[in-house]
Structure formats: C-alpha cells, structure tokens
Coordinates of C-alpha atoms and ligand atoms in Angstrom, one line a residue:
L19 CA 0.0 0.0 0.0
R20 CA 1.4 3.3 -1.1
V21 CA 0.3 6.3 1.1
V22 CA 0.3 9.8 -0.4
R23 CA -0.7 13.0 1.4
D24 CA -0.8 15.7 -1.3
R25 CA -2.1 16.0 -4.8
R26 CA 1.3 16.1 -6.5
A27 CA 2.3 12.8 -5.0
L28 CA -1.2 11.4 -5.7
A29 CA -1.0 12.4 -9.4
Q30 CA 2.5 10.9 -9.7
A31 CA 1.4 7.6 -8.1
L32 CA -1.8 7.4 -10.3
A33 CA 0.3 8.1 -13.4
E34 CA 2.5 5.2 -12.6
L35 CA -0.4 2.9 -12.0
R36 CA -2.1 4.0 -15.3
A37 CA 1.2 3.6 -17.2
A38 CA 1.1 0.0 -16.3
G39 CA -2.3 -0.2 -18.1
N40 CA -4.4 -0.3 -15.0
G41 CA -7.9 1.2 -14.5
I42 CA -8.6 3.0 -11.2
G43 CA -11.5 2.1 -8.8
L44 CA -11.9 4.9 -6.3
V45 CA -13.3 4.3 -2.8
P46 CA -13.9 7.6 -1.0
T47 CA -14.1 7.2 2.8
M48 CA -13.9 9.1 6.0
G49 CA -11.8 6.4 7.6
Y50 CA -12.4 4.3 10.6
L51 CA -12.5 1.4 8.2
H52 CA -14.6 -1.7 8.6
A53 CA -15.6 -4.7 6.5
G54 CA -18.1 -2.5 4.6
H55 CA -15.2 -0.5 3.2
G56 CA -13.4 -3.8 2.6
A57 CA -16.3 -4.8 0.4
L58 CA -16.0 -1.6 -1.7
L59 CA -12.3 -2.2 -2.2
A60 CA -12.8 -5.9 -3.0
R61 CA -15.5 -5.0 -5.5
A62 CA -13.2 -2.6 -7.3
A63 CA -10.7 -5.4 -7.7
E64 CA -13.4 -7.8 -8.8
D65 CA -14.3 -5.3 -11.5
G66 CA -10.7 -5.5 -12.7
L67 CA -9.6 -2.1 -11.4
L68 CA -6.9 -1.1 -8.9
P69 CA -8.5 -0.2 -5.6
V70 CA -7.5 3.3 -4.6
L71 CA -8.8 4.8 -1.3
S72 CA -9.2 8.3 0.1
I73 CA -9.5 8.9 3.8
F74 CA -10.8 12.4 4.7
V75 CA -13.2 13.4 7.4
N76 CA -15.0 16.0 5.3
P77 CA -15.9 19.1 7.4
L78 CA -18.2 20.4 4.6
Q79 CA -20.8 17.6 5.2
F80 CA -21.2 18.1 9.0
G81 CA -23.7 20.7 10.3
A82 CA -23.2 22.8 13.3
G83 CA -23.6 20.7 16.4
E84 CA -22.9 17.5 14.6
D85 CA -20.2 15.0 15.4
F86 CA -17.3 16.3 13.2
A87 CA -15.0 16.8 16.2
R88 CA -15.6 13.4 17.7
Y89 CA -16.0 11.4 14.5
P90 CA -13.8 8.3 15.1
R91 CA -10.3 8.5 13.6
D92 CA -7.5 5.9 13.7
E93 CA -4.9 6.4 11.0
A94 CA -2.7 3.5 11.9
G95 CA -5.6 1.1 12.1
D96 CA -7.0 2.4 8.8
L97 CA -3.7 1.9 6.9
A98 CA -3.4 -1.6 8.2
A99 CA -7.0 -2.4 7.3
A100 CA -6.6 -0.7 3.8
E101 CA -3.7 -3.0 3.1
R102 CA -5.6 -6.0 4.4
F103 CA -8.5 -5.1 2.1
G104 CA -6.3 -4.9 -0.9
A105 CA -6.0 -1.2 -1.5
V106 CA -2.9 -0.3 -3.6
L107 CA -2.9 3.5 -3.0
A108 CA -4.3 5.6 -0.1
Y109 CA -4.7 9.4 -0.3
L110 CA -4.8 10.9 3.1
P111 CA -4.8 14.6 2.3
D112 CA -2.7 16.7 4.7
G113 CA -4.3 19.8 6.1
D114 CA -6.1 21.7 3.3
D115 CA -4.7 19.7 0.4
L116 CA -8.2 18.5 -0.7
V117 CA -10.3 21.4 0.3
P118 CA -8.0 24.5 0.3
E119 CA -10.9 26.9 0.8
R120 CA -14.7 26.8 1.3
P121 CA -16.1 26.2 -2.2
E122 CA -18.0 29.1 -3.8
V123 CA -19.7 26.7 -6.1
V124 CA -22.5 24.7 -4.4
I125 CA -23.8 21.6 -6.1
R126 CA -27.4 21.1 -5.5
A127 CA -29.9 18.4 -6.6
P128 CA -32.9 20.0 -5.0
A129 CA -35.4 17.1 -5.1
L130 CA -32.9 14.5 -4.0
M131 CA -31.3 16.7 -1.4
R132 CA -34.4 17.7 0.5
R133 CA -35.8 14.3 1.4
L134 CA -35.0 11.6 4.0
D135 CA -31.7 12.4 5.8
A136 CA -31.6 16.0 4.4
R137 CA -34.5 17.0 6.6
A138 CA -32.3 16.4 9.7
R139 CA -29.1 17.3 8.1
P140 CA -29.6 20.3 5.9
G141 CA -26.5 21.0 3.7
H142 CA -25.1 17.5 4.3
F143 CA -25.4 16.3 0.7
E144 CA -24.1 19.6 -0.7
G145 CA -21.0 19.0 1.4
V146 CA -20.7 15.4 0.2
A147 CA -21.2 16.4 -3.4
A148 CA -18.5 19.1 -3.1
V149 CA -15.9 16.7 -1.9
V150 CA -16.9 13.7 -4.1
V151 CA -16.8 15.8 -7.3
R152 CA -13.4 17.2 -6.2
L153 CA -12.0 13.7 -5.7
W154 CA -13.4 12.6 -9.1
G155 CA -11.6 15.6 -10.7
I156 CA -8.3 14.9 -8.9
V157 CA -8.3 11.1 -9.2
R158 CA -10.2 10.7 -12.5
P159 CA -11.2 7.1 -11.6
D160 CA -12.9 4.7 -14.1
A161 CA -15.4 3.8 -11.4
A162 CA -16.2 5.0 -7.9
Y163 CA -17.6 2.7 -5.2
F164 CA -20.2 3.7 -2.6
G165 CA -22.1 1.6 0.0
E166 CA -25.8 1.0 -0.4
K167 CA -26.2 1.7 3.3
D168 CA -26.0 5.4 2.5
A169 CA -28.8 5.0 0.1
Q170 CA -29.5 8.7 -0.4
Q171 CA -25.8 9.5 -0.9
L172 CA -25.7 6.8 -3.5
A173 CA -28.7 8.3 -5.3
V174 CA -27.1 11.7 -5.2
V175 CA -23.7 10.7 -6.5
R176 CA -25.3 8.6 -9.3
R177 CA -27.2 11.6 -10.4
L178 CA -24.1 13.8 -10.1
A179 CA -22.2 11.5 -12.3
R180 CA -25.0 11.5 -14.9
D181 CA -25.8 15.2 -14.9
L182 CA -22.2 16.4 -14.8
A183 CA -21.1 13.8 -17.4
V184 CA -17.9 13.2 -15.4
G185 CA -17.2 9.9 -17.1
V186 CA -17.1 8.0 -13.8
R187 CA -19.2 4.9 -13.4
V188 CA -20.8 4.9 -9.9
V189 CA -21.1 1.4 -8.4
G190 CA -23.3 0.7 -5.4
V191 CA -22.2 -2.1 -3.1
P192 CA -24.5 -4.1 -0.8
T193 CA -24.5 -3.3 2.9
V194 CA -22.3 -5.4 5.1
R195 CA -23.9 -6.5 8.4
D196 CA -22.7 -8.1 11.6
A197 CA -23.9 -11.6 12.3
D198 CA -26.9 -10.2 14.3
G199 CA -27.9 -8.0 11.4
L200 CA -26.6 -4.6 12.5
A201 CA -25.4 -2.7 9.4
L202 CA -21.7 -1.8 9.7
S203 CA -21.0 1.9 10.3
S204 CA -18.1 3.9 11.7
R205 CA -20.7 5.5 13.9
N206 CA -21.5 2.2 15.6
A207 CA -18.4 3.1 17.7
Y208 CA -20.6 5.5 19.6
L209 CA -22.8 2.7 20.9
S210 CA -22.5 1.2 24.3
P211 CA -23.1 -2.6 24.4
G212 CA -26.7 -2.0 25.5
E213 CA -27.3 0.6 22.8
R214 CA -25.8 -1.7 20.3
R215 CA -28.5 -4.3 21.1
Q216 CA -31.2 -1.5 20.9
A217 CA -29.9 -0.5 17.5
L218 CA -31.0 -3.8 16.1
A219 CA -34.4 -2.3 16.1
L220 CA -33.5 -0.6 12.8
R221 CA -33.0 -3.8 10.9
A222 CA -36.0 -5.3 12.7
A223 CA -38.2 -2.4 11.5
L224 CA -37.1 -3.0 7.9
A225 CA -38.0 -6.7 8.4
V226 CA -41.5 -5.5 9.5
G227 CA -41.8 -3.5 6.2
E228 CA -40.6 -6.5 4.2
G229 CA -43.2 -8.6 6.0
R230 CA -46.0 -6.2 5.1
I231 CA -44.9 -6.3 1.4
A232 CA -44.7 -10.1 1.6
A233 CA -48.3 -10.1 3.0
G234 CA -49.4 -8.2 -0.1
E235 CA -49.4 -4.6 1.2
R236 CA -48.6 -2.2 -1.7
R237 CA -49.4 1.1 -0.2
P238 CA -46.1 2.9 0.6
A239 CA -47.7 4.9 3.5
A240 CA -49.0 1.7 5.2
V241 CA -45.6 0.0 4.9
A242 CA -43.8 3.2 6.2
E243 CA -46.2 3.5 9.1
A244 CA -45.7 -0.2 10.2
M245 CA -41.9 0.4 10.2
R246 CA -42.2 3.7 12.1
R247 CA -44.5 2.1 14.7
H248 CA -41.9 -0.6 15.3
L249 CA -39.2 1.9 15.8
A250 CA -41.4 4.0 18.1
Q251 CA -42.0 1.0 20.3
A252 CA -38.4 -0.1 20.5
P253 CA -36.7 0.8 23.9
G254 CA -33.9 3.4 23.6
V255 CA -34.7 4.3 20.0
T256 CA -35.9 7.7 18.8
P257 CA -37.3 7.3 15.3
E258 CA -36.5 10.0 12.7
Y259 CA -38.1 8.6 9.6
A260 CA -39.3 5.4 8.0
E261 CA -40.1 5.4 4.3
A262 CA -40.9 3.2 1.3
V263 CA -39.7 5.1 -1.8
G264 CA -38.1 4.5 -5.2
P265 CA -34.3 4.2 -4.7
D266 CA -33.4 6.7 -7.4
R267 CA -35.8 9.6 -7.0
L268 CA -36.4 8.9 -3.3
D269 CA -40.1 9.8 -3.7
R270 CA -43.1 7.7 -2.7
P271 CA -44.7 5.8 -5.6
R272 CA -48.5 5.6 -5.8
R273 CA -48.1 1.8 -5.4
I274 CA -45.1 -0.3 -4.4
L275 CA -43.9 -2.1 -7.6
G276 CA -40.5 -2.8 -9.1
R277 CA -37.5 -1.0 -7.6
T278 CA -38.2 -0.2 -3.9
L279 CA -36.2 1.2 -1.1
L280 CA -37.3 0.7 2.5
A281 CA -35.3 3.2 4.6
V282 CA -35.2 4.1 8.3
A283 CA -33.3 6.5 10.5
A284 CA -33.2 6.7 14.3
R285 CA -31.2 8.0 17.2
V286 CA -29.8 5.4 19.7
G287 CA -27.9 7.0 22.5
T288 CA -25.8 9.7 20.9
A289 CA -25.6 8.0 17.6
R290 CA -27.8 8.8 14.6
L291 CA -28.1 5.6 12.6
I292 CA -29.6 4.8 9.2
D293 CA -30.4 1.5 7.5
N294 CA -32.3 0.3 4.4
V295 CA -33.1 -2.7 2.3
R296 CA -33.5 -2.5 -1.5
L297 CA -36.1 -4.8 -3.1
W298 CA -37.5 -5.7 -6.5
V299 CA -41.2 -6.1 -6.0
P300 CA -42.8 -8.0 -8.9
L301 CA -46.4 -7.8 -9.8
D302 CA -47.0 -11.3 -8.3
G303 CA -44.8 -13.4 -6.2
P304 CA -42.3 -12.6 -3.5
A305 CA -40.0 -9.6 -3.5
T306 CA -36.3 -10.3 -4.1
P307 CA -33.2 -8.3 -3.2
L308 CA -32.5 -5.6 -5.7
V309 CA -29.1 -6.0 -7.3
D310 CA -28.3 -2.8 -9.1
D311 CA -24.7 -3.5 -10.0
P312 CA -23.8 -7.1 -10.2
P313 CA -20.1 -7.7 -9.8
G314 CA -17.6 -8.6 -12.5
E315 CA -18.8 -10.0 -15.8
A316 CA -22.5 -10.0 -14.8
G317 CA -22.2 -6.3 -14.1
R318 CA -20.6 -5.6 -17.5
R319 CA -23.4 -7.6 -19.2
A320 CA -26.1 -5.8 -17.3
Q321 CA -24.5 -2.5 -18.4
V322 CA -24.3 -3.6 -22.0
A323 CA -27.9 -4.7 -21.8
R324 CA -29.1 -1.3 -20.6
R325 CA -27.2 0.5 -23.3
R326 CA -28.7 -1.9 -25.9
L327 CA -32.2 -1.4 -24.5
E328 CA -31.7 2.4 -24.7
A329 CA -30.6 2.0 -28.3
V330 CA -33.6 -0.1 -29.2
L331 CA -35.9 2.4 -27.6
A332 CA -34.1 5.2 -29.4
E333 CA -34.6 3.4 -32.7
R334 CA -38.2 2.3 -32.1
A335 CA -39.4 5.3 -30.2
P336 CA -37.5 8.2 -31.6
Q337 CA -40.2 10.6 -30.6
A338 CA -39.5 10.0 -26.9
G339 CA -36.9 12.2 -25.3
V340 CA -33.7 10.8 -24.0
A341 CA -34.8 11.4 -20.4
W342 CA -37.9 9.3 -20.9
R343 CA -35.9 6.5 -22.4
R344 CA -33.5 6.7 -19.5
A345 CA -36.5 6.5 -17.1
V346 CA -37.7 3.4 -18.7
C347 CA -34.3 1.7 -18.7
D348 CA -33.7 2.9 -15.1
A349 CA -37.1 1.5 -13.9
L350 CA -36.2 -1.9 -15.3
R351 CA -32.8 -2.1 -13.8
G352 CA -31.8 -4.5 -11.0
A353 CA -34.6 -6.9 -11.0
A354 CA -33.6 -10.4 -10.0
A355 CA -36.2 -11.8 -12.4
L356 CA -37.8 -10.0 -15.3
D357 CA -41.3 -11.3 -16.2
G358 CA -43.5 -9.9 -18.9
P359 CA -46.4 -8.8 -16.8
T360 CA -44.2 -7.0 -14.3
V361 CA -42.3 -5.2 -17.0
R362 CA -45.6 -4.1 -18.5
A363 CA -46.8 -2.8 -15.2
V364 CA -43.5 -1.0 -14.4
L365 CA -43.6 0.6 -17.8
A366 CA -47.2 1.6 -17.3
Q367 CA -46.2 3.2 -14.0
V368 CA -43.3 5.1 -15.7
V369 CA -45.7 6.4 -18.3
G370 CA -48.3 7.1 -15.8
R371 CA -46.3 9.0 -13.2
G372 CA -42.8 9.6 -14.3
P373 CA -39.5 7.8 -13.7
L374 CA -39.4 5.2 -11.0
G375 CA -35.7 4.6 -10.9
T376 CA -33.5 1.9 -12.2
V377 CA -33.2 -2.7 -12.9
R378 CA -30.8 -5.6 -13.7
I379 CA -31.4 -8.2 -16.2
G380 CA -30.0 -11.5 -15.0
G381 CA -28.5 -13.7 -17.7
R382 CA -30.9 -12.9 -20.5
D383 CA -29.8 -12.7 -24.1
L384 CA -29.6 -9.0 -24.9
D385 CA -31.6 -9.2 -28.1
E386 CA -34.2 -11.3 -26.4
L387 CA -34.3 -8.8 -23.5
A388 CA -34.8 -5.9 -25.8
A389 CA -37.5 -7.7 -27.7
V390 CA -39.3 -8.7 -24.4
V391 CA -39.2 -5.2 -23.1
W392 CA -40.3 -3.7 -26.3
D393 CA -43.2 -6.2 -26.6
A394 CA -44.1 -5.5 -23.0
M395 CA -44.1 -1.8 -23.8
R396 CA -46.3 -2.3 -26.8
S397 CA -48.8 -4.5 -25.0
A398 CA -48.8 -2.0 -22.1
S399 CA -49.6 0.7 -24.7
A400 CA -46.8 2.7 -23.2
I401 CA -45.7 3.7 -26.6
S402 CA -47.5 2.3 -29.6
K403 CA -48.7 3.7 -32.9
E404 CA -49.6 7.0 -31.3
P405 CA -46.6 7.8 -29.2
S406 CA -47.1 11.5 -28.9
R407 CA -50.7 11.1 -27.6
K408 CA -49.5 8.5 -25.1
L409 CA -46.5 10.5 -24.2
G410 CA -48.8 13.4 -23.5
E411 CA -49.8 11.5 -20.4
I412 CA -46.3 11.8 -19.0
P413 CA -46.6 14.0 -15.9
K414 CA -44.8 17.2 -15.1
G415 CA -41.1 16.9 -14.6
V416 CA -40.5 14.3 -17.3
P417 CA -39.3 15.7 -20.6
R418 CA -41.9 15.6 -23.5
P419 CA -41.1 14.0 -26.8
Q420 CA -39.7 16.2 -29.5
D421 CA -42.6 16.4 -31.9
Ligands
PAF524 O1 -19.6 8.0 2.8 C1 -18.7 8.6 3.2 O2 -17.8 8.2 4.0 C2 -18.6 10.1 2.8 O3 -19.8 10.7 2.8 C3 -17.8 10.4 1.6 C4 -18.4 9.7 0.4 C5 -16.4 9.8 1.7 C6 -17.7 11.8 1.3 O4 -17.0 12.5 2.3

C-alpha cells in the first residue's frame, strides 16, 4: 500500500499505475475502516480495477452541532485495514490539500437533497457532493464505489455522475452486516453494548416493512407506518423517519412495484443511525433483493444490456426524449427476475407517473431482452402507434417528446 498526502504525490502515483495499463477504482471514505469499506475495495478489484482509497473526514458535510470533532479517527488502524482489504494506494490529504478553501460553487440536486436524511441534516449532501466531485476531478477514476447503506448518498452521486457527465461509473455495493444484522457503520463506535442491542431495532423495522410487502401490502404509506411504529415501540430508540420510496428519486410511488427502497433513520444514545433494504417487488410473487450493480462480468453484461435497451428504444421510439428512455431503462434495472407482466406494469407506471428509478437483467440474451421489453411496452400501450398522444400522459417533470 502506497500512502500519499498531497495532490502532487497522488498524481504521480496514479500516473505510474495507469502507465502499467491499470484502470482505477476509487473508494472515497472518511476512515475508521470496517468490513463495509473492505467490500467496496474488494468490488473494485473484482471489476478489474486497482482499488484506490481516500480517507478524509470532510468538514463540509457536517452541520453545526454534529459529530465532526468526535468522528472516530484511527490512521494507523486504517492503513493496516486498507492494506488487508487490498488497496494499492491511499490518499490521506494533509491539512487543506483536498479542500483548500470553502467552495464558492455549491452543487445542489434540490429534489434528492431535501428528502429523508436531508431533513435532519440540511447542507449535508451539498458537502458530500463538493468533496466527491473534487475527488473525481483529482483522481479521474474509471469507477467510484459507494455503499448502499448510505442510500441517499448513492442516489445523489449517481445523479451527479450522470448530470455532470464526469465519465465516472458509480457502483453501489450491498450493505455489510454483523452476524446479528446490524449494518456496519463507523458511527457504531458511539454505541455502548446495551445501545448496540437496541440499535438492532432498525433492521427489525425494515423486516417489518418487508413482512408487510410479503403479505401483499402495496401502499407505501402503510408500509412506512408499520416500520415507524416498530421503531417508536423499541426501547432506547428515537425514530426519525421510516419510508418506502423509489431508490433513485427517493419519492413515494403511488403503489409499491419494481424498484423499492425501505429506509429508516433513528437515534440510539448519541448515535444517529440509518439503514435500508433494496427490493425488487414483482407484480405477483415474493419480493427479491434488488441487485443494481452485479459484480464482475455479470455487471458488465447488465451495463451492455441497458445500453442496448436504450438504443432499441431510441430506434423504435425516436419521438420519446432521452430522459424518458432513461427513465424506462432505469425503472427496469436491478430486477432479480424479469417477467413480462411486471415489465408491462412497471412501464405503465413510468408512463403514468414519471420515472421510477433503475433494474438488472440476470442472464438474458440481450436481443431477447430488448424484444421482451419492447413487446411489453407495446402490450402495455406505453408507446405504440400514437406515441405523442401516449407521451402526452407523462406527468410534469419528465421531458416531453420532440414532436
Ligand atoms: O460515505 C462517506 O464516507 C462520505 O460521505 C464520503 C463519500 C467519503 C464523502 O465525504
């Protein structure tokens, strides 16, 4: 593991790695590394990239009265862990090397940054965006890896990468949990042994939500309320929110279908904890875990499949704007199983109320997939012989076709 502390040394080290023909997988962290960070680094290696890590407790993302000063720090432990987890290069910026001055430019994604955690932490995601975009600019990685545990952060950085066309692939990596189900987090260090037991209520609340969906409940408000009630009854736990939303736009759908994020936040002792589960909810049958970014070759195939699907839609529905095509492709991303009726229903939902979010397409032949999706779209009347009339039904906020 090579350790660098300023941008010149970082640029030099990256140039050497690239000269040897390697791609770079960046894992931005705030240190106090645990197995969740290990999974991000391992995933970069699995994708054929050299795992490069940054460790920086970013003051821009902490509000007044938050835990910046006491955020756990352990440089020696982190470097040992980074080496163990297979990182080849670690950037630990000295002093103001990464953020020399308070940025004048503020990056805002208003809809994404005012929901869920942003209500309790105004300005947090602007601070995250400022430092992530800076790191992307300095490191220029091929891909950047973020944990699904920070679901809103993941949604924000995905959108940043897309809107700013930074040329970085954002990869979400599943949450790593302790054997008893507690999601790993550097902030778990704040918990006493008793509070740690109480903190299991977050995962239990999510299980309640999953149970309601398994029992056939499809109203987001009812699922959210069941999770909130569970948190409220748990000893030592002060609930902050419980939600059932789409994982990309983070808004409540009319009905739970396809890509779904159950998310909770609560205070336990002095720690503010968050947790979530990501599900693919088919029209019929049990929900399955949502796998947005399958590792290695499967991930590459899924990516190719999405591009192909977009191309097919562009060819067969040229009237539809690119944002609409993206919404369709996104809404169908990550499903463990893709069945015709569900595809039809999801597409109908996209047309009926705007983008849902994104889906994966396990193992299908790409041509067959494109045909299945297109057939499903036709039979759902999402786009047929009268695309402009149908597209006229797209609600506000989703681009109209170019007539
Ligand atoms: O997830 C984190 O640790 C931080 O929010 C990040 C992405 C490193 C930005 O400071």
